[in-house]
Tab-separated table of C-alpha atoms in Angstrom:
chain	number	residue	atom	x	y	z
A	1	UNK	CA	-13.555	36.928	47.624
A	2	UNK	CA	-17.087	36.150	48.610
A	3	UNK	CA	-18.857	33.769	46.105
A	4	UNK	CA	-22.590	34.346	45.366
A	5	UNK	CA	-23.876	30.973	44.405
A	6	UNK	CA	-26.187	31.456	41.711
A	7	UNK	CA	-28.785	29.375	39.607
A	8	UNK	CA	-30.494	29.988	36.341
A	9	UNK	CA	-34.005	30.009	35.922
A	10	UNK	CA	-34.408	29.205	32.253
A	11	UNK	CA	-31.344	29.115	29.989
A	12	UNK	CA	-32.473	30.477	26.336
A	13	UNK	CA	-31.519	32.977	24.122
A	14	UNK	CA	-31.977	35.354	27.330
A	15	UNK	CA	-29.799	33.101	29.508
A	16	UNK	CA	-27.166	32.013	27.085
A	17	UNK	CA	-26.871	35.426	25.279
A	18	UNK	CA	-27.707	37.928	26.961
A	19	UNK	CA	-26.987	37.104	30.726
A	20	UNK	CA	-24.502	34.424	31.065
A	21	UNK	CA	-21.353	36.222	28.867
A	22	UNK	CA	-22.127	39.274	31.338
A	23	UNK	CA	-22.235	37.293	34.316
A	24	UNK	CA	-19.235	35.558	33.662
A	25	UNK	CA	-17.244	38.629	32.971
A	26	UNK	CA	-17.665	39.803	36.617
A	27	UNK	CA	-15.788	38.345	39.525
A	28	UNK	CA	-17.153	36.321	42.731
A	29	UNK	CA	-20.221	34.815	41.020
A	30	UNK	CA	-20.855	30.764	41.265
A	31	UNK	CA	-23.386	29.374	38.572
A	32	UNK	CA	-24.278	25.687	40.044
A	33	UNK	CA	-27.627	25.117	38.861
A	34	UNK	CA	-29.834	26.072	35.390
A	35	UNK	CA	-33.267	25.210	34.928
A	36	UNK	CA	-34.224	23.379	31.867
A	37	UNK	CA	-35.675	20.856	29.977
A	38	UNK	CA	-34.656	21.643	26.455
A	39	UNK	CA	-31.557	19.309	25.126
A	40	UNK	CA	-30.133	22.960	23.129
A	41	UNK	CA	-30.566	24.820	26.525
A	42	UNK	CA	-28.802	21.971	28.635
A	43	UNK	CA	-26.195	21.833	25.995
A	44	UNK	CA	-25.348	25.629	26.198
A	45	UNK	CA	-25.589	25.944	29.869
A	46	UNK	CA	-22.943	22.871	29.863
A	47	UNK	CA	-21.050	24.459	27.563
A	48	UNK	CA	-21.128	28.205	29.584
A	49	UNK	CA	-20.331	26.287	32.978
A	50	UNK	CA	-18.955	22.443	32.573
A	51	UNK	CA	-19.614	21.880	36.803
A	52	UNK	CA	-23.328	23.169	36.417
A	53	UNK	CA	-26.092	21.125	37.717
A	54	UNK	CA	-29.403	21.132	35.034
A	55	UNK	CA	-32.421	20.545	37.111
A	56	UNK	CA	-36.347	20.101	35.615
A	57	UNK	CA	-37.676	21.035	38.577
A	58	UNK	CA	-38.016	24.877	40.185
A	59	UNK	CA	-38.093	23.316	43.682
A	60	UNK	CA	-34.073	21.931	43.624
A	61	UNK	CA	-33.455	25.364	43.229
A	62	UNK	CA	-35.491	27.321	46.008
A	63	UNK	CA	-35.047	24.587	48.488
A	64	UNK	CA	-30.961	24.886	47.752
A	65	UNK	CA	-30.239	26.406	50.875
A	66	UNK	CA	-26.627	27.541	49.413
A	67	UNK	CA	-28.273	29.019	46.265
A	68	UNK	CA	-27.802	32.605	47.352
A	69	UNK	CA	-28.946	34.630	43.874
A	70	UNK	CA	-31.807	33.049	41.263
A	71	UNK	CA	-31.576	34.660	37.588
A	72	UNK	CA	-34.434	34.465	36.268
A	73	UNK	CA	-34.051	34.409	32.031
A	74	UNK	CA	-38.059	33.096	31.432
A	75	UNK	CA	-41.387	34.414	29.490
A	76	UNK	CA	-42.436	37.419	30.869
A	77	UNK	CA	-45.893	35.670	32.201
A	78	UNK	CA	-44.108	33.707	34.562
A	79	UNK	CA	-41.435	36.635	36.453
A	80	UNK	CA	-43.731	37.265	38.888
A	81	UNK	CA	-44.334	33.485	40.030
A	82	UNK	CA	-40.877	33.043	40.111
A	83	UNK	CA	-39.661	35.541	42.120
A	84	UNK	CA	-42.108	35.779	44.433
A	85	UNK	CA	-41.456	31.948	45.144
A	86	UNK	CA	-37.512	32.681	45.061
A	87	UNK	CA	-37.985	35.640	47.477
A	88	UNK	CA	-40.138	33.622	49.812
A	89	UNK	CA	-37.413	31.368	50.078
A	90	UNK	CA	-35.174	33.720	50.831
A	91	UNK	CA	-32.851	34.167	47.706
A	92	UNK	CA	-32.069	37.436	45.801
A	93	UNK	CA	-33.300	37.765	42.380
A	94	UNK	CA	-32.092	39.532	39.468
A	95	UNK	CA	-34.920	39.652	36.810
A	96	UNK	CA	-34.704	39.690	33.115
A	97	UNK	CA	-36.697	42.982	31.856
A	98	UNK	CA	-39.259	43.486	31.569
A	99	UNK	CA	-40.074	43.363	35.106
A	100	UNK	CA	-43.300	41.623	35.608
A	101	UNK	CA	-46.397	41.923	33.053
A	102	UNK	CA	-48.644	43.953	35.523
A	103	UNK	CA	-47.536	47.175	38.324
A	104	UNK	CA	-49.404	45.366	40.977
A	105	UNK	CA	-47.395	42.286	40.537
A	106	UNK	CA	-44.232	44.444	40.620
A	107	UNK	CA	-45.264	46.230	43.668
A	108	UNK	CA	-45.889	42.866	45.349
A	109	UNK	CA	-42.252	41.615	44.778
A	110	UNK	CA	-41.003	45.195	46.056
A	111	UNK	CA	-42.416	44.658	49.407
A	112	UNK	CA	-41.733	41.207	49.931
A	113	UNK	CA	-38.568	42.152	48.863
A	114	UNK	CA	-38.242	44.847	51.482
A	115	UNK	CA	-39.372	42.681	53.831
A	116	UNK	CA	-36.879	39.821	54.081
A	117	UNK	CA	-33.959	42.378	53.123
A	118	UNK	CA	-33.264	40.668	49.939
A	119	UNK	CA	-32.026	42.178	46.646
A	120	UNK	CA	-34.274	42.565	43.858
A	121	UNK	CA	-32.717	43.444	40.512
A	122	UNK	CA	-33.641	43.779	37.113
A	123	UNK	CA	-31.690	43.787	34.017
A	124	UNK	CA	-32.299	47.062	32.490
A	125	UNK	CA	-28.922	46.096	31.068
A	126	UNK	CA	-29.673	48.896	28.198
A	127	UNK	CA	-28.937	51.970	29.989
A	128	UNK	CA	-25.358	51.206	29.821
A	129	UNK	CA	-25.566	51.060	25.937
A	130	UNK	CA	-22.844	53.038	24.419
A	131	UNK	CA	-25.466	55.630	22.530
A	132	UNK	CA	-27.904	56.013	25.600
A	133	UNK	CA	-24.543	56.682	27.791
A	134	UNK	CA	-23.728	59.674	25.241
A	135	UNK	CA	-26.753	61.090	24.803
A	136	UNK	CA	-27.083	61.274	28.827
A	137	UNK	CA	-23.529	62.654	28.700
A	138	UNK	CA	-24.840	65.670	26.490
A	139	UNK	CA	-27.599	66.153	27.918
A	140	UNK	CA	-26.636	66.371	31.898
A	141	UNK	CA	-23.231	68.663	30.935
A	142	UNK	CA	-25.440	71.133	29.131
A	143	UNK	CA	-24.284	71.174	25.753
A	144	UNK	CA	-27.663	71.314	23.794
A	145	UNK	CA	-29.358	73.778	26.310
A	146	UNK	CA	-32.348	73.224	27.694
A	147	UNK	CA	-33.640	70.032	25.681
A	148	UNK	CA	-37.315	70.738	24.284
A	149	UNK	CA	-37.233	66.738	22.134
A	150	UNK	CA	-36.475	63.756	22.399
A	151	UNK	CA	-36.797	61.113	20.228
A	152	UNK	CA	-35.449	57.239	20.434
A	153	UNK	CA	-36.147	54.611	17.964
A	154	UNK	CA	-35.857	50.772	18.400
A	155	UNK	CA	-36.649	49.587	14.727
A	156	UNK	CA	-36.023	46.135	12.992
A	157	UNK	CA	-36.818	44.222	9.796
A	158	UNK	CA	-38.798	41.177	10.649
A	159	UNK	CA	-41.660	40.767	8.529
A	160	UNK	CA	-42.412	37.467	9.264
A	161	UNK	CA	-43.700	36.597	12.718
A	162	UNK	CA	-41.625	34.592	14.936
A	163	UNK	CA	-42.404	31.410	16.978
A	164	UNK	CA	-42.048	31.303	20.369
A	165	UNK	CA	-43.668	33.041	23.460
A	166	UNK	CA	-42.604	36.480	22.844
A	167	UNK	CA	-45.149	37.034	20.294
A	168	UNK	CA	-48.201	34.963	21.368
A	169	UNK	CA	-51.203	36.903	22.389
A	170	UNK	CA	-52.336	34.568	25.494
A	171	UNK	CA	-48.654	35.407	27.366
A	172	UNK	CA	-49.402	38.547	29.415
A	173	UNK	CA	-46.550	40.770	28.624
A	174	UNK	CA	-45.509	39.749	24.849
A	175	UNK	CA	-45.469	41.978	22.120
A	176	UNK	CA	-43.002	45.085	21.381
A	177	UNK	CA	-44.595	47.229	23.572
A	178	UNK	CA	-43.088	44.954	26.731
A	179	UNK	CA	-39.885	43.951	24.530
A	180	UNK	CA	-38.347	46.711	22.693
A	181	UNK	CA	-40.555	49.217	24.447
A	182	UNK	CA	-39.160	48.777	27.807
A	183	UNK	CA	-35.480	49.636	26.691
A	184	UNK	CA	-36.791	52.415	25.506
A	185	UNK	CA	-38.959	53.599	28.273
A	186	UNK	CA	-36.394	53.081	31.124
A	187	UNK	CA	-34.006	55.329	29.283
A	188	UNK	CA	-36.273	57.741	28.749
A	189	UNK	CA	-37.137	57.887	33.044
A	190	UNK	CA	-33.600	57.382	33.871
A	191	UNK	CA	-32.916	60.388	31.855
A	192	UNK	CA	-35.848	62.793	32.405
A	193	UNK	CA	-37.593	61.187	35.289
A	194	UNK	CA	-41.981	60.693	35.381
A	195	UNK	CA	-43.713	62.377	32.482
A	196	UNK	CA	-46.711	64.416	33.536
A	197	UNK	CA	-48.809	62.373	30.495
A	198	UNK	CA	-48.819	59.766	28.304
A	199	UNK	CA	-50.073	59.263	24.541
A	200	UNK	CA	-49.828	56.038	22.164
A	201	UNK	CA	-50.155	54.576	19.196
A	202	UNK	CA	-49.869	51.017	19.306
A	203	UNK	CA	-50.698	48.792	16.328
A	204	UNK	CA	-50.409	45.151	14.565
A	205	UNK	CA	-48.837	45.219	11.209
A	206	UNK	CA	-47.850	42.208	10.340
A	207	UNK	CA	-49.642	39.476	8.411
A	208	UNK	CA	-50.484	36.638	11.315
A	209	UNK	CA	-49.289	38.674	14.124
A	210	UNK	CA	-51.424	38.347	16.979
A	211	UNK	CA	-49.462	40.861	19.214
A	212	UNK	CA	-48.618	44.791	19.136
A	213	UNK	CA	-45.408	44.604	16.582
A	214	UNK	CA	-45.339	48.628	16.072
A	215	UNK	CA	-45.764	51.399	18.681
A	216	UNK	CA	-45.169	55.430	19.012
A	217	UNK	CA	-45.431	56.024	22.369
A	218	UNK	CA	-45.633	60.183	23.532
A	219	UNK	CA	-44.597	61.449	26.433
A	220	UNK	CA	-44.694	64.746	28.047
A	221	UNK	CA	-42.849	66.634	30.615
A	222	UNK	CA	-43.268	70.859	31.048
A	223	UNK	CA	-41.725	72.474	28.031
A	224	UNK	CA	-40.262	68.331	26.919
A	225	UNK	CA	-41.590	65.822	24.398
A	226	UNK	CA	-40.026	63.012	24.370
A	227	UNK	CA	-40.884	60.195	21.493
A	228	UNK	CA	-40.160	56.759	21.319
A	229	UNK	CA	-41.011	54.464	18.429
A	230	UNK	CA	-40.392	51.047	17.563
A	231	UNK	CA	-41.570	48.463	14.868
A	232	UNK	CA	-40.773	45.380	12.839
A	233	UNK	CA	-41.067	46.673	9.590
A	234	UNK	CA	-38.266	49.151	9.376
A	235	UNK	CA	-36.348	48.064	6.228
A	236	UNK	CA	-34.471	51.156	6.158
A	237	UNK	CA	-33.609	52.562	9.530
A	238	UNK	CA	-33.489	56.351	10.986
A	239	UNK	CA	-31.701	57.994	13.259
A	240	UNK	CA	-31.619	56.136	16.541
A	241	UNK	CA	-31.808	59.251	18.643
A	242	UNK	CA	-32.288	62.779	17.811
A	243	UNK	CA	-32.193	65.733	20.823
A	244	UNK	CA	-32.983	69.024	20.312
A	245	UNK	CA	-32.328	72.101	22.441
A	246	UNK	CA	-32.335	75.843	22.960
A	247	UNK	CA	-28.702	75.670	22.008
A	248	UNK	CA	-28.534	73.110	19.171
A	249	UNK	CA	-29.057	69.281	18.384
A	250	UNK	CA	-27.475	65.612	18.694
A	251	UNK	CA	-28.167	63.342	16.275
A	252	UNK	CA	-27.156	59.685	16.362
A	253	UNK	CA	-27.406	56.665	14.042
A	254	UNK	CA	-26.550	53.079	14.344
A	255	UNK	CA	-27.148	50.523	17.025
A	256	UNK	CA	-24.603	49.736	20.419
A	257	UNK	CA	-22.090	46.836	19.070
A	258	UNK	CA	-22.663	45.020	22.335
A	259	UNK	CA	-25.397	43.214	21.374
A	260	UNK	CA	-23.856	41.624	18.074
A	261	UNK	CA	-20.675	40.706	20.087
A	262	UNK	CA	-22.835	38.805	22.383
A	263	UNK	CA	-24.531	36.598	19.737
A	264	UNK	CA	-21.220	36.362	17.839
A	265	UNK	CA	-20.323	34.710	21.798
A	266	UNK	CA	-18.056	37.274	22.813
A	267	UNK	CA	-17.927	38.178	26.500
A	268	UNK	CA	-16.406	41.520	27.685
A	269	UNK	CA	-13.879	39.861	30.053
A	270	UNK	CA	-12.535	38.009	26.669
A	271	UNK	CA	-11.847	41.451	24.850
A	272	UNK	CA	-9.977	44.732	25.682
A	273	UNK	CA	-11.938	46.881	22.831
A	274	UNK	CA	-14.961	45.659	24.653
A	275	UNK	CA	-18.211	48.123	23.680
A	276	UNK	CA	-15.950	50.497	21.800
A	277	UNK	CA	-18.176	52.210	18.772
A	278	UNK	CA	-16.740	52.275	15.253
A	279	UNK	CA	-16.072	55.915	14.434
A	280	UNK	CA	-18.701	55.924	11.780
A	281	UNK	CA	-22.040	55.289	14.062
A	282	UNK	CA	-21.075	58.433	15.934
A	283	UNK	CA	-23.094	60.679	16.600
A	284	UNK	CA	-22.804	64.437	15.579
A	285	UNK	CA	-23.870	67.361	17.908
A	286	UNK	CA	-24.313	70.758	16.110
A	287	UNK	CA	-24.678	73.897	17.967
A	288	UNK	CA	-24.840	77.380	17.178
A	289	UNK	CA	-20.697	77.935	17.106
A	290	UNK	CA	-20.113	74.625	15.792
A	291	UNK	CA	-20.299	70.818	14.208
A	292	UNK	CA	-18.586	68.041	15.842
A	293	UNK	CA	-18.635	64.121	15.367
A	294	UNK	CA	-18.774	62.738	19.374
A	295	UNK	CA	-16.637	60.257	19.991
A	296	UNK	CA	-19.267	57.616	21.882
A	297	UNK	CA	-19.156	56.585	25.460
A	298	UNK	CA	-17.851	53.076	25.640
A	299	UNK	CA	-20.802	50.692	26.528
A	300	UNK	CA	-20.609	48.315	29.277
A	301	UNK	CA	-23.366	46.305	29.970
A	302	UNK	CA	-20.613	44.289	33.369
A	303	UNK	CA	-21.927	47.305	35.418
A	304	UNK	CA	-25.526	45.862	35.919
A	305	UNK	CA	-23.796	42.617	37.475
A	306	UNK	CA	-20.746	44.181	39.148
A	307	UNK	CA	-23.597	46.823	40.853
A	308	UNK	CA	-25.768	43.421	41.897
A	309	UNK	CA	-22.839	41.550	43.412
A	310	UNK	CA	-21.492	44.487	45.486
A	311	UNK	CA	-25.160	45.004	46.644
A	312	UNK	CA	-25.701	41.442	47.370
A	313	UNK	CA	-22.323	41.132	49.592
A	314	UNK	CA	-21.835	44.962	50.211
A	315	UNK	CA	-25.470	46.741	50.618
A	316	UNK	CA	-24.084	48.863	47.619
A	317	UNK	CA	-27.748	50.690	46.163
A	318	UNK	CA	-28.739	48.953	43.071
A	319	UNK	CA	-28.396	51.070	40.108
A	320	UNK	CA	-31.720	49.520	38.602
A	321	UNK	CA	-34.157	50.309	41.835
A	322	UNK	CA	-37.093	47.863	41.496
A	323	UNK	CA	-39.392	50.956	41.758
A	324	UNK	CA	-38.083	52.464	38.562
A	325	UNK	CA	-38.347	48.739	36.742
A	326	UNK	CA	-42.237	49.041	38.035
A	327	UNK	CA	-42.639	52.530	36.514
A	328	UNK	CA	-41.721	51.356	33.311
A	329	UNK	CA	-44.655	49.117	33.473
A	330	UNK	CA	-46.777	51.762	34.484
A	331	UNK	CA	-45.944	53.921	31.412
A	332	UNK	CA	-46.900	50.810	29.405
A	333	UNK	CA	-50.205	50.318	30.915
A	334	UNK	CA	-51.125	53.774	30.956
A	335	UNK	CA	-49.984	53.239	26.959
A	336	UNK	CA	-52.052	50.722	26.807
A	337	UNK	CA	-54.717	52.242	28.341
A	338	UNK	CA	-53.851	55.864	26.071
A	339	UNK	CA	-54.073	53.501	22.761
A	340	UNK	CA	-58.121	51.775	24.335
A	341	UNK	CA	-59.273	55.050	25.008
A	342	UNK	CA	-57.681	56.986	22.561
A	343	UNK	CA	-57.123	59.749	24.950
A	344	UNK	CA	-53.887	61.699	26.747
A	345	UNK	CA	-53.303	59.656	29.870
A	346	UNK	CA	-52.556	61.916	33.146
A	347	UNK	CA	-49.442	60.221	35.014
A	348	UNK	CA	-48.862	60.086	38.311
């Protein structure tokens, strides 16, 4: 089997968590570098991959000439750097979402991309959560009619502000609207495509926040709203998705168990029950004939990373195009623009 040697740009939360488990759950790939400086990174990368190299410097990774694949698991200011740098040297990339802080910057990395025939992924790992994957199962077979609302939450309870880069206002890309938002946002496109317009509310709630911690962000299709909220100050949390159609609704609460396994340091090649919802987050569709609990889709979040290696050594078509990553930053800067102007935003 052909191994795609791979190196880690950055190895926190985002590396150890949230990438490496997955990674390591899928056949044919060959960590043998991380970069990073911190002693609690280098321990955890040691500890994911006993054989790996830790390097401090970007360079022993780019000029690797067997480093085939760079993950890059770093702030959001610096994806674009990165990449570009990692594409110029000719290595594919798979980037942590969100994709880069501004479209332009995305759009750059797309055509250099294009033009050395390299891969270009990024880990909108979410729209294989186990809720998202039933709601799209409802929706595409029909069973709510023609769907007229949409709505999607992303709440938590944090009501003190966290250190680190995520929520510091000089990073370009920090604040919800970039971190929670995205998830939302690229379900929302993979599901209904471009919206015709865009509306926000985007605001600071916090005591000593510094960056957007609470958004509703509106979005509008012909004869579809679709609404997706998120804040930090959700004590007691909603539904996670409601749909409503000409033939009846969905209604879903509770949040995909994937995540929890992953800080709890499960990976899915460890466990056979792997993204399997309890039977009492599901969701339940009522229609005009009748009321059923759904059982959920199982979520997988190993078909992000299967999908990059077979593209990688196969030319398989990534299921996370680059060009949809980018349009999720475009919805959040026409947001962002929306929430300056206080206006409707015409998308296209």
């Amino acid at each position: 089997m052909k191994q795609v040697n791979t190196a880690f740009a950055g190895y926190g939360s985002g590396g150890s968590i949230y990438n490496a488990p997955i990674l390591s759950s899928v056949e044919g790939f060959n960590v043998t570098k991380v970069l990073t400086s911190s002693p609690k990174n280098i321990k955890a990368a040691k500890k994911d991959f006993p054989q790996v190299k830790v390097v401090k410097e970007y360079s022993a990774i780019i000029e690797d000439p067997d480093i085939d694949l760079v993950v890059l698991v770093l702030p959001n200011h610096l994806h674009y750097t990165f990449a570009k740098q990692a594409l110029e040297a000719n290595k594919n990339v798979m980037a942590e979402k969100p994709f880069t802080p501004h479209s332009r910057e995305a759009n750059d990395l797309i055509k250099l991309a294009h033009q050395k025939k390299l891969v270009l992924g990024v880990n909108h790992n979410r729209r294989w959560d186990s809720d998202f994957q039933t709601v799209k199962k409802i929706v595409k077979n029909g069973l709510l009619g023609k769907v007229v609302e949409y709505e999607a939450h992303f709440d938590r309870f944090r009501n003190e502000v966290k250190p680190g880069w995520k929520e510091k206002k000089e990073n370009p890309g920090s604040g919800i609207l970039y971190d929670l938002g995205s998830h939302l946002i690229d379900q929302a496109l993979n599901l209904f495509g471009n919206p015709k317009e865009v509306f926000a509310d985007i605001r600071t709630q916090r005591e000593g926040a510094t960056v957007p911690d609470a958004f509703e962000l509106l979005l509008f299709y012909p004869n579809l709203k679709v609404t997706l909220k998120a804040g930090m100050l959700v004590k007691d949390k909603g539904p996670t998705f409601q749909v409503f159609g000409t033939k009846g609704s969905f209604v879903k609460f509770g949040a995909d168990v994937q995540e929890e396994a992953l800080k709890e340091g499960k990976r899915p090649i460890d466990t056979s029950e792997w993204g399997v919802e309890p039977k009492n987050i599901w969701g339940k569709l009522k229609t005009v004939q009748e009321e059923n609990l759904i059982e959920s889709e199982r979520g997988n979040y190993t078909v992000i990373y299967q999908n990059l290696y077979n593209a990688i050594t196969a030319g398989e078509a990534l299921a996370v195009k680059p060009e949809q990553a980018r349009d999720v930053i475009r919805i959040i800067e026409a947001a962002q623009q929306s929430q300056d102007e206080r206006r409707v935003i015409t998308f296209g």
